[in-house]
PDB file of C-alpha atoms in Angstrom:
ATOM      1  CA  UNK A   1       4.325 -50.809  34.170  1.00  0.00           C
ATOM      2  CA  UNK A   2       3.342 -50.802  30.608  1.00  0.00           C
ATOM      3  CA  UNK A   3       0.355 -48.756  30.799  1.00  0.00           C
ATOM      4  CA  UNK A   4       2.537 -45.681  32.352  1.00  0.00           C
ATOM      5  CA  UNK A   5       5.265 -45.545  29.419  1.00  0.00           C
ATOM      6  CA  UNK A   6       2.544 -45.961  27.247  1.00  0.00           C
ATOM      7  CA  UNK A   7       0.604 -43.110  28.841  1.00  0.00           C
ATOM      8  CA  UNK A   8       4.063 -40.662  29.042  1.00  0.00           C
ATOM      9  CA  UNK A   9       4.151 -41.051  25.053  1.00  0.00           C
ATOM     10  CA  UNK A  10       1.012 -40.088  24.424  1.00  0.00           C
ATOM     11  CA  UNK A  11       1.267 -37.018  26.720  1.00  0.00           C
ATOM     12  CA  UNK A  12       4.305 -36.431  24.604  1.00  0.00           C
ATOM     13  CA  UNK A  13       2.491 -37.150  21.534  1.00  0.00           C
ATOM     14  CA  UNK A  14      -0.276 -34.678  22.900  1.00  0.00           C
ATOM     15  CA  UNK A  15       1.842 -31.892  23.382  1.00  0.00           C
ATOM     16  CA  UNK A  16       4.309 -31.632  20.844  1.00  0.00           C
ATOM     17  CA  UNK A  17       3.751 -34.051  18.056  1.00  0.00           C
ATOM     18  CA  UNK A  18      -0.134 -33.378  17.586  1.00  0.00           C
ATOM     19  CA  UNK A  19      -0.006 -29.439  17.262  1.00  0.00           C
ATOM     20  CA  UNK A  20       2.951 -29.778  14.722  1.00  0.00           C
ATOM     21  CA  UNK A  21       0.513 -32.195  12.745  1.00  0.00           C
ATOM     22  CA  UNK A  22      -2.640 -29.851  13.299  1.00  0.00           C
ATOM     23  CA  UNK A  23      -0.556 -26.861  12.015  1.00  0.00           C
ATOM     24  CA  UNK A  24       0.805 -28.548   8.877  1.00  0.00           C
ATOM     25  CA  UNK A  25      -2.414 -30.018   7.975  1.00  0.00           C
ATOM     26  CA  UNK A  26      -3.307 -25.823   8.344  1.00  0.00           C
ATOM     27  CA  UNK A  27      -1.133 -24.690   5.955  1.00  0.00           C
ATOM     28  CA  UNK A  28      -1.748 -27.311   3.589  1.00  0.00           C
ATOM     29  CA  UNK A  29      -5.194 -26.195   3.226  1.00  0.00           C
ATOM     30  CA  UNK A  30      -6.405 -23.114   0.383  1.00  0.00           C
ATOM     31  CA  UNK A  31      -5.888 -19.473   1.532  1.00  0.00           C
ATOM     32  CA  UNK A  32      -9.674 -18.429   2.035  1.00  0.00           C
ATOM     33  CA  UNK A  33     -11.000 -15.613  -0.686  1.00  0.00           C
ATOM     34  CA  UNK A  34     -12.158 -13.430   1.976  1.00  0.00           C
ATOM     35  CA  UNK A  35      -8.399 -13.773   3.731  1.00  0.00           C
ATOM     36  CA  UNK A  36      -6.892 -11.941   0.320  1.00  0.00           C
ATOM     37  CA  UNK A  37     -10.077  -9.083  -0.056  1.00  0.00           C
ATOM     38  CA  UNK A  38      -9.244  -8.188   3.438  1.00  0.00           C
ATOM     39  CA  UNK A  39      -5.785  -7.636   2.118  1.00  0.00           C
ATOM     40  CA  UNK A  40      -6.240  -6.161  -0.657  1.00  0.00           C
ATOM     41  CA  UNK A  41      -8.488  -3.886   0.986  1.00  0.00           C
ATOM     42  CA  UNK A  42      -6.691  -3.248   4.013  1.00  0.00           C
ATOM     43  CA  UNK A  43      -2.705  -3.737   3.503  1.00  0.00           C
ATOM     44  CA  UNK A  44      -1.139  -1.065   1.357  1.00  0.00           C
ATOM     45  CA  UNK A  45       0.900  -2.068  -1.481  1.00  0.00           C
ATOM     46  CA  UNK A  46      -0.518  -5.919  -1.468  1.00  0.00           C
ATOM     47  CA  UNK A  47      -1.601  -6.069  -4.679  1.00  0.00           C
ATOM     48  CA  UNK A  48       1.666  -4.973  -5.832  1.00  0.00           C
ATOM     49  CA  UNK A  49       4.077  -7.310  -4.020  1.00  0.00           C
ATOM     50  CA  UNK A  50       5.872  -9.806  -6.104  1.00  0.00           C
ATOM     51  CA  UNK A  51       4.084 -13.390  -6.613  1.00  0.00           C
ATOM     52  CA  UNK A  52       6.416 -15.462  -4.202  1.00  0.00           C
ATOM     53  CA  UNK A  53       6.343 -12.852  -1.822  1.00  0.00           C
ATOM     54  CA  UNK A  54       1.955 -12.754  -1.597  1.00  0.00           C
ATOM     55  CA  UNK A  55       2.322 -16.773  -0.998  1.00  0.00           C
ATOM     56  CA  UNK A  56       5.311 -16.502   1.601  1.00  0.00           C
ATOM     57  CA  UNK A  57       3.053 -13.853   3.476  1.00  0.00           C
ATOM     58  CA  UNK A  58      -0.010 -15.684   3.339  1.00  0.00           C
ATOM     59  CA  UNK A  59       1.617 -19.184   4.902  1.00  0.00           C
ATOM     60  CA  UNK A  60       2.900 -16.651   7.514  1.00  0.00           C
ATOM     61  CA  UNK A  61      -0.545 -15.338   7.901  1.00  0.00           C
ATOM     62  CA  UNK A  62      -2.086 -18.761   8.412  1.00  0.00           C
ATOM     63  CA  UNK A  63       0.519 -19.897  11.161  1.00  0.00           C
ATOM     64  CA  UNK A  64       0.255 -16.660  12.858  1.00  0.00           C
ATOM     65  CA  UNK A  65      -3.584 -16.892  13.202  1.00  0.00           C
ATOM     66  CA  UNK A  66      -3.005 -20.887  14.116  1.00  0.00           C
ATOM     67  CA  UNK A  67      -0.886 -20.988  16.898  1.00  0.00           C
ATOM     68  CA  UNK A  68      -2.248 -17.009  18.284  1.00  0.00           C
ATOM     69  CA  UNK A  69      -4.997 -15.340  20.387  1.00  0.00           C
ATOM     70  CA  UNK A  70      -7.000 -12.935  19.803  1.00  0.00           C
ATOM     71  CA  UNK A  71      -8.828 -10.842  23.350  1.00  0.00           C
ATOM     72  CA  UNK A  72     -10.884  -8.407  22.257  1.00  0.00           C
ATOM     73  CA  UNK A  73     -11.151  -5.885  24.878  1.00  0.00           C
ATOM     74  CA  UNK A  74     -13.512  -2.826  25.540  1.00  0.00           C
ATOM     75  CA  UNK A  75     -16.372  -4.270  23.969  1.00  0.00           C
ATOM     76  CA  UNK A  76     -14.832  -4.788  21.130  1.00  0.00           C
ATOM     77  CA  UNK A  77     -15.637  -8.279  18.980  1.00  0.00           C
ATOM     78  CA  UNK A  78     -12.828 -10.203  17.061  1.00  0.00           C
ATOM     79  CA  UNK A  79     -13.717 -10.395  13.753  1.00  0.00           C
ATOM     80  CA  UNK A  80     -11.447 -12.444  10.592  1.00  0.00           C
ATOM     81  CA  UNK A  81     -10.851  -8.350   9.782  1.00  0.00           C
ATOM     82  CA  UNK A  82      -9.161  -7.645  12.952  1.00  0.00           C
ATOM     83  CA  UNK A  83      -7.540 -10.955  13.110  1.00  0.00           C
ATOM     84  CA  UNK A  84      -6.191 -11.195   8.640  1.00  0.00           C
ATOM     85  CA  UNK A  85      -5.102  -7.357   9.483  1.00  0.00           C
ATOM     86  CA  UNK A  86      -2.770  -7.452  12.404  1.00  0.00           C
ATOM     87  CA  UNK A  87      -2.022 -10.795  11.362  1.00  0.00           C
ATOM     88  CA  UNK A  88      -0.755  -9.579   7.878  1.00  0.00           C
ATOM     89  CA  UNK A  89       1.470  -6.495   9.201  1.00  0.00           C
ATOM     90  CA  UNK A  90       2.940  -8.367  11.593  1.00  0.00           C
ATOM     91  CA  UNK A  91       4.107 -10.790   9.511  1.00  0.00           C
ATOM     92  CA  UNK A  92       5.406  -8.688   6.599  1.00  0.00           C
ATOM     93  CA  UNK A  93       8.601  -8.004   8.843  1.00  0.00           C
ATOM     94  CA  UNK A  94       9.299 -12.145   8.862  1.00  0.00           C
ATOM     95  CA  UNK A  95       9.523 -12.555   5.134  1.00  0.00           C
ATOM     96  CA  UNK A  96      12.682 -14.166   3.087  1.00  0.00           C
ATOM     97  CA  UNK A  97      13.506 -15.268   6.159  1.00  0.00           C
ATOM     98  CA  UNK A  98      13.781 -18.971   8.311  1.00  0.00           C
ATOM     99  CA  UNK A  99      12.548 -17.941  11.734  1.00  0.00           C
ATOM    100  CA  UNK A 100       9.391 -19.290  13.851  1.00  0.00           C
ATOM    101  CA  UNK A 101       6.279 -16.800  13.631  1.00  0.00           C
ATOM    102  CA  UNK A 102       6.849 -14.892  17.314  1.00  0.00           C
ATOM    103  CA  UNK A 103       7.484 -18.004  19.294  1.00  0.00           C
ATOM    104  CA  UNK A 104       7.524 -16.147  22.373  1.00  0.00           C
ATOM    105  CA  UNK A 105       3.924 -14.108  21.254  1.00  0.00           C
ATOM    106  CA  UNK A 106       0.533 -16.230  22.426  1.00  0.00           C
ATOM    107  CA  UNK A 107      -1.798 -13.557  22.959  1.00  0.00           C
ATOM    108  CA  UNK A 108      -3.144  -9.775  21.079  1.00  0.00           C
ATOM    109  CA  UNK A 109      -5.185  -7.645  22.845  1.00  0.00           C
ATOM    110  CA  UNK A 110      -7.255  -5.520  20.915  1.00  0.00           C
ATOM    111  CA  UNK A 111      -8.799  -2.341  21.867  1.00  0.00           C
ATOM    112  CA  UNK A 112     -11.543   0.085  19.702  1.00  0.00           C
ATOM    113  CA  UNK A 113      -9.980   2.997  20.607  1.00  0.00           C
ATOM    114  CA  UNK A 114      -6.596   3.906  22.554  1.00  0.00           C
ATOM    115  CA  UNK A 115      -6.679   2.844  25.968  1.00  0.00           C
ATOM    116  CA  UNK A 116      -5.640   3.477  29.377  1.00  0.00           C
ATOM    117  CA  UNK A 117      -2.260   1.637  30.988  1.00  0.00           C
ATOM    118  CA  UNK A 118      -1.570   2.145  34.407  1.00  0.00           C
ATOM    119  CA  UNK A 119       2.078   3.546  35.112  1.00  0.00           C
ATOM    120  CA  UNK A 120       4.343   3.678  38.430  1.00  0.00           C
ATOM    121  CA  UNK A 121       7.200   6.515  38.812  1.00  0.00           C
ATOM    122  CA  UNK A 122       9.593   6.637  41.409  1.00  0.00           C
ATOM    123  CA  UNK A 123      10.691  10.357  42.424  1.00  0.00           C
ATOM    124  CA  UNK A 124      13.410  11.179  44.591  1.00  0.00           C
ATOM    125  CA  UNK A 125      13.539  10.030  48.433  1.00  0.00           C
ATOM    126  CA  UNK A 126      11.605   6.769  47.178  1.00  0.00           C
ATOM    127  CA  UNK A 127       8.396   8.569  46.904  1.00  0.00           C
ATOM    128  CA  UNK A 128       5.866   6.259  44.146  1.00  0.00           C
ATOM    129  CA  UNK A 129       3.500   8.280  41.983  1.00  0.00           C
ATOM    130  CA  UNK A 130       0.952   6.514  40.140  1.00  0.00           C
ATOM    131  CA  UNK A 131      -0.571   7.704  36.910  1.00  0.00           C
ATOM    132  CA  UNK A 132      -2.621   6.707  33.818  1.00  0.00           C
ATOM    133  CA  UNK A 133      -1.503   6.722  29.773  1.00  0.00           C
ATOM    134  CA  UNK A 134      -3.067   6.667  26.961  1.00  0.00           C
ATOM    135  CA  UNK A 135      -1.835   4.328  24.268  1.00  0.00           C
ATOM    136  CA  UNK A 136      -2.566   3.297  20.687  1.00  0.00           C
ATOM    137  CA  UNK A 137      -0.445   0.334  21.211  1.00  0.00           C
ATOM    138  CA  UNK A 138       1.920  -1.483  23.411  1.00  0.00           C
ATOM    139  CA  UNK A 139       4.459  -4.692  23.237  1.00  0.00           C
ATOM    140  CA  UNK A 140       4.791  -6.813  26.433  1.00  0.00           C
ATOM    141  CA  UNK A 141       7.181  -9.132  27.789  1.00  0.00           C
ATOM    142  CA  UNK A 142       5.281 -11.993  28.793  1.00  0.00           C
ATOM    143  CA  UNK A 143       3.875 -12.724  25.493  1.00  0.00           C
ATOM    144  CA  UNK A 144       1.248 -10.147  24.986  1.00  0.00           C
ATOM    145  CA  UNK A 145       0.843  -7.100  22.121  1.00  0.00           C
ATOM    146  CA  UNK A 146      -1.829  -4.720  23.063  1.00  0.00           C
ATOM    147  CA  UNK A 147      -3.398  -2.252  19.855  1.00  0.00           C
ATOM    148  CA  UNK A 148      -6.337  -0.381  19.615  1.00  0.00           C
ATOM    149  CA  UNK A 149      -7.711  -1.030  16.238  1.00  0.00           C
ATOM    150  CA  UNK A 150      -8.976   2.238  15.109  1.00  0.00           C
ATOM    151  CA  UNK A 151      -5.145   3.335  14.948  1.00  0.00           C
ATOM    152  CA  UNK A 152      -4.606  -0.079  13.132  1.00  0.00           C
ATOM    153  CA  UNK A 153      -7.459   0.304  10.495  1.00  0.00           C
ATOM    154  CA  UNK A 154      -7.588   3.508   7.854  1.00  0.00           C
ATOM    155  CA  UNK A 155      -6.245   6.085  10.054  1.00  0.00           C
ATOM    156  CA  UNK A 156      -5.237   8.792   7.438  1.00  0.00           C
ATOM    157  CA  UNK A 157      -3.343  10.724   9.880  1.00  0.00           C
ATOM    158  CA  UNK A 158      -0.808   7.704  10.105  1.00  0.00           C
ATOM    159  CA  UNK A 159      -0.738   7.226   7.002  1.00  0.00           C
ATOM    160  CA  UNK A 160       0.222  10.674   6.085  1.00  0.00           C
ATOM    161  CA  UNK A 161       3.167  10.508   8.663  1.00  0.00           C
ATOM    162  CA  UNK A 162       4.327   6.891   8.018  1.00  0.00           C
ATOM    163  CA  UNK A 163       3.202   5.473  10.796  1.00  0.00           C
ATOM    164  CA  UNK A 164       2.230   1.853  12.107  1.00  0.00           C
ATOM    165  CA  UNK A 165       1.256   0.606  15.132  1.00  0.00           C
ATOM    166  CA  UNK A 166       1.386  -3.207  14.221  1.00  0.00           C
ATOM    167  CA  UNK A 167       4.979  -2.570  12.614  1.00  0.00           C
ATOM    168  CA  UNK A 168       5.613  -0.634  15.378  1.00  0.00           C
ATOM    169  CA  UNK A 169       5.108  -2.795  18.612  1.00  0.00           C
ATOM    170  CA  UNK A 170       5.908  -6.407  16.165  1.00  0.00           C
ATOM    171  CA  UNK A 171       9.433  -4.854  15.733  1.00  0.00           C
ATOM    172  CA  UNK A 172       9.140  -4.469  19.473  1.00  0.00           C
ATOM    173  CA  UNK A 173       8.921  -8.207  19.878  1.00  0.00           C
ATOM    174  CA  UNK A 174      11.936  -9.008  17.479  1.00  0.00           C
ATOM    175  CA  UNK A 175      13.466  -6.649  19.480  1.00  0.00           C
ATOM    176  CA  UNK A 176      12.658  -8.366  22.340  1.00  0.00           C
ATOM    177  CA  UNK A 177      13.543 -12.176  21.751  1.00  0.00           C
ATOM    178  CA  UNK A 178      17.026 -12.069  22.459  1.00  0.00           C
ATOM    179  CA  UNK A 179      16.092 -11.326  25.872  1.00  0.00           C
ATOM    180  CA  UNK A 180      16.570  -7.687  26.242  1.00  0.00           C
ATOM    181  CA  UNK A 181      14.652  -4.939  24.541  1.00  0.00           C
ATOM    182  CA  UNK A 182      17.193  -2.482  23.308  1.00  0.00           C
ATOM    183  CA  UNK A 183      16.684  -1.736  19.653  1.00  0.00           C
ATOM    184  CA  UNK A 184      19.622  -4.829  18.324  1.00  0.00           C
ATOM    185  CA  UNK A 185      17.528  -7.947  17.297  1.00  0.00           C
ATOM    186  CA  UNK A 186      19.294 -11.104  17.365  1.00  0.00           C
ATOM    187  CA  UNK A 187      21.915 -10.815  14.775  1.00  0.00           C
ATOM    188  CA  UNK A 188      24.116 -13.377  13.050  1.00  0.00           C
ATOM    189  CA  UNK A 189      27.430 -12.281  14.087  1.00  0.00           C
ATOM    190  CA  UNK A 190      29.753  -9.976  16.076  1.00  0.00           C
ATOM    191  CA  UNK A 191      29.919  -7.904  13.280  1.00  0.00           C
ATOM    192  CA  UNK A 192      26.522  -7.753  12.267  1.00  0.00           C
ATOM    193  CA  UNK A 193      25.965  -6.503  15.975  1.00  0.00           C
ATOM    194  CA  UNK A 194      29.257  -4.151  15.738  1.00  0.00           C
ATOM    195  CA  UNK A 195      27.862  -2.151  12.198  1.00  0.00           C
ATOM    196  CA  UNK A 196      24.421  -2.573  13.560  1.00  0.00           C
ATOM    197  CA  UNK A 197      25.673  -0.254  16.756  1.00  0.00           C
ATOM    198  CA  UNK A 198      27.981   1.970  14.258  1.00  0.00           C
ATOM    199  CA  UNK A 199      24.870   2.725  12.115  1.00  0.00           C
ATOM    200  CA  UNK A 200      21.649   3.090  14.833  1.00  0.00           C
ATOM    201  CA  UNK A 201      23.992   4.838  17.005  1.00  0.00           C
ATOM    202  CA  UNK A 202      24.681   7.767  14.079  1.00  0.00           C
ATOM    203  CA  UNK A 203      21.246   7.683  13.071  1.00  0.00           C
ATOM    204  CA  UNK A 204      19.560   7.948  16.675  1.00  0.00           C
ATOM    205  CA  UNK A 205      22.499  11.098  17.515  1.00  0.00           C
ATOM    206  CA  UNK A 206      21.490  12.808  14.060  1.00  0.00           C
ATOM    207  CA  UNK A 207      17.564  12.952  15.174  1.00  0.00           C
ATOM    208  CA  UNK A 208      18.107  14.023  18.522  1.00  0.00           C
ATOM    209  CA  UNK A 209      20.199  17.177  17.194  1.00  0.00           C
ATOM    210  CA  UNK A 210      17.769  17.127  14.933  1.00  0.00           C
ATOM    211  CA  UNK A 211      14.855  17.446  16.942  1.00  0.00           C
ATOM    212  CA  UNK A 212      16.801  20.079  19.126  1.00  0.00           C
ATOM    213  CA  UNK A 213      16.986  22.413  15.580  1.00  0.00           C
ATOM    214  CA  UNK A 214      13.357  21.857  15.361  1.00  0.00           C
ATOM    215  CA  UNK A 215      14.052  20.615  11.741  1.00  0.00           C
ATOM    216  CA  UNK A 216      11.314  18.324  10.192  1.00  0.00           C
ATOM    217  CA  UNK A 217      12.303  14.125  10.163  1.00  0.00           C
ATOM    218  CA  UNK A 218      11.608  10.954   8.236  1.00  0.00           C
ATOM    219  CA  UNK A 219      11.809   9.182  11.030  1.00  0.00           C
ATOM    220  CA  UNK A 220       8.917   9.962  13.850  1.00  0.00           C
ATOM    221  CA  UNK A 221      10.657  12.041  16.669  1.00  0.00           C
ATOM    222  CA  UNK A 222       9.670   9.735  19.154  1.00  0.00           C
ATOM    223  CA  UNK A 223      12.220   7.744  18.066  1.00  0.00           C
ATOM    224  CA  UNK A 224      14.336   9.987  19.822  1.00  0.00           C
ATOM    225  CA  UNK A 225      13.446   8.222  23.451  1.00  0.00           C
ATOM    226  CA  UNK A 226      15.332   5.957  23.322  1.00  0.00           C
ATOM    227  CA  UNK A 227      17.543   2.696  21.225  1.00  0.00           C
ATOM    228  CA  UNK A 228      14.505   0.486  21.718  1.00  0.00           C
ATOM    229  CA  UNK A 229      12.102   2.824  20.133  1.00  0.00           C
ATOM    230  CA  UNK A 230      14.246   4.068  17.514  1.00  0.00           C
ATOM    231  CA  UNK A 231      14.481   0.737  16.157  1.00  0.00           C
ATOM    232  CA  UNK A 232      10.818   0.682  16.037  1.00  0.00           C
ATOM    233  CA  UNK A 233      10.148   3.881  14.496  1.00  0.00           C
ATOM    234  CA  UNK A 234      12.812   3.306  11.725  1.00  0.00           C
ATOM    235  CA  UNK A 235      11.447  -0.286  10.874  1.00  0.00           C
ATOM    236  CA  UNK A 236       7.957   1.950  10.300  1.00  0.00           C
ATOM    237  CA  UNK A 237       9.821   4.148   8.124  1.00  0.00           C
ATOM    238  CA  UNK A 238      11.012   1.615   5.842  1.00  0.00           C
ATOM    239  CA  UNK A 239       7.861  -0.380   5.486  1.00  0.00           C
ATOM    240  CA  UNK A 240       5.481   2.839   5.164  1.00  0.00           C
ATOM    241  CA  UNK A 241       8.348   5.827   3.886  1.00  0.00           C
ATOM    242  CA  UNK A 242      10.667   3.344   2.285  1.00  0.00           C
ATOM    243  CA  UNK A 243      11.419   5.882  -0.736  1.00  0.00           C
ATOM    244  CA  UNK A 244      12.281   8.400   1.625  1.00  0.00           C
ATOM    245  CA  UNK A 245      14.368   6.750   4.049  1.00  0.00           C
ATOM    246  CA  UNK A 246      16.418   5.547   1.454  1.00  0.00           C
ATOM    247  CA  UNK A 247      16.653   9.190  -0.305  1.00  0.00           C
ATOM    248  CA  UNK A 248      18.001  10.527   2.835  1.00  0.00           C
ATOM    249  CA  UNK A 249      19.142   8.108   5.378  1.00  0.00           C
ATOM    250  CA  UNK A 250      20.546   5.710   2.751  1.00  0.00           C
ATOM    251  CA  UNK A 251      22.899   3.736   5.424  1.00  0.00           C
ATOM    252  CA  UNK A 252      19.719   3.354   8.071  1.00  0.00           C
ATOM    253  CA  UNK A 253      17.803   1.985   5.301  1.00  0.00           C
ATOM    254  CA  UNK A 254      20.407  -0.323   3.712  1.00  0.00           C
ATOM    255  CA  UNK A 255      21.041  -1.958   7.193  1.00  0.00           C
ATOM    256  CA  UNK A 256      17.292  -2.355   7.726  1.00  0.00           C
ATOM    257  CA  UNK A 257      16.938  -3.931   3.788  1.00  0.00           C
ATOM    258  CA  UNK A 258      19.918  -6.561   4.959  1.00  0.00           C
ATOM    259  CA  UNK A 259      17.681  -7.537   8.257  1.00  0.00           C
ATOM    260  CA  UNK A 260      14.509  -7.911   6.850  1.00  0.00           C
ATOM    261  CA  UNK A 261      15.690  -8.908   3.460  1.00  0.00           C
ATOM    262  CA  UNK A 262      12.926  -7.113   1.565  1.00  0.00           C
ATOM    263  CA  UNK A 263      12.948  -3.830  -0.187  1.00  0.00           C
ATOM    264  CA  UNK A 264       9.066  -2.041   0.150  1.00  0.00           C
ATOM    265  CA  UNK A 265      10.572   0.563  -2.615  1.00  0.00           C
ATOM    266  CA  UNK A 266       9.417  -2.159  -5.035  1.00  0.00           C
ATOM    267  CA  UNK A 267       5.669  -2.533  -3.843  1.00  0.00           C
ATOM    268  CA  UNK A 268       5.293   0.843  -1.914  1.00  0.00           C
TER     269      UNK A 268
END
């Protein structure tokens, strides 16, 4: 009976000794010189970012592009653009902080363009309607981000209003990984979770009233839909609007700076 223990350890061995060894052995090896040009090229503020900060985000890069997959979709081909990119956004909300790289995340779908997602809606009596939306970008459940990359890449128009797809559906999945997706990451505490819900809760009343005086926001009115996407929409605002948020939604942004542990005012 040997030969079966001996073949149940290596199974073991196979499936969760080996990767751990394959991914150290990764991030042991020399961030490549195209890796930091796509960077600098394509993630704002980069080149300012404090030292410790460039090497924490590149580790993060290289695990993130180890242990995902990239599915490019719509005739679109994966390229190490696409993949250093997403790779790099995604990551800048994990920094200063011990935490696996999305564990529950194996697989980004990218798109060229937005793309269509099938939708059901129930209307009274139990009657199903089905219809189509367009999205730029959408965060999944079962382990799957879908973005189209032309709202990823240069897009001035986000730019100019602070917005992020990659930030955007990535705070999703933090979001997400306590189980439930309704804007309160996993938090350390009962009272991290009690001023988290004091804070959001003032914040997300103050833009709907807002939005209902038609007055002009910070924070992206579709925040407004709901806790979930709040959260999402705020975590944009303080990586892309960071000066701003903390100008005039100083509480918002300090409780965001405490969670992610970073302040973009210094690199932004």
């Amino acid at each position: 009976m040997w030969y079966l223990a001996f073949i149940v350890i290596a199974l073991i061995l196979g499936f969760f000794v080996l990767p751990q060894l394959r991914l150290r052995y990764v991030l042991t090896r020399a961030f490549p010189s195209t890796y930091s040009k796509i960077l600098r090229q394509n993630l704002l503020g980069y080149s300012r970012m404090p030292t410790d900060l460039q090497m924490q985000l590149k580790r993060r890069i290289r695990q993130f592009l180890f242990e995902k997959t990239f599915v490019g979709c719509g005739g679109l081909e994966i390229n190490d653009e696409i993949r250093v990119t997403i790779a790099a956004r995604a990551c800048l909300l994990l920094l200063n902080r011990e935490m696996d790289v999305y564990p529950k995340l194996s697989h980004i779908l990218v798109y060229p363009s937005a793309f269509i997602a099938p939708r059901q809606q129930m209307a009274a009596g139990g009657i199903v309607t089905h219809t189509n939306q367009t999205l730029s970008g959408e965060s999944w459940s079962d382990g799957r981000v879908i973005l189209a990359w032309d709202q990823v890449i240069n897009n001035p128009h986000n730019e100019e209003m602070g917005q992020d797809v990659v930030i955007h559906e990535f705070a999703h999945q933090l979001d997400s990984e306590d189980g439930s997706v309704n804007g309160a990451p996993s938090l350390a505490s009962t009272i991290a979770y009690r001023n988290w819900s004091q804070v959001m809760t003032q914040e997300f009343d103050n833009l709907q009233r807002a939005i209902e005086r038609n007055e002009m926001t910070i924070i992206d009115p579709y925040g407004a839909t709901n806790p979930a996407e709040f959260f999402a929409v705020s975590t944009e605002a303080f990586f892309k609007k960071s000066h701003e948020l903390a100008y005039y939604h100083a509480s918002l942004f300090a409780l965001l700076k405490a969670y992610y542990r970073v302040d973009p005012r210094e690199w932004s």
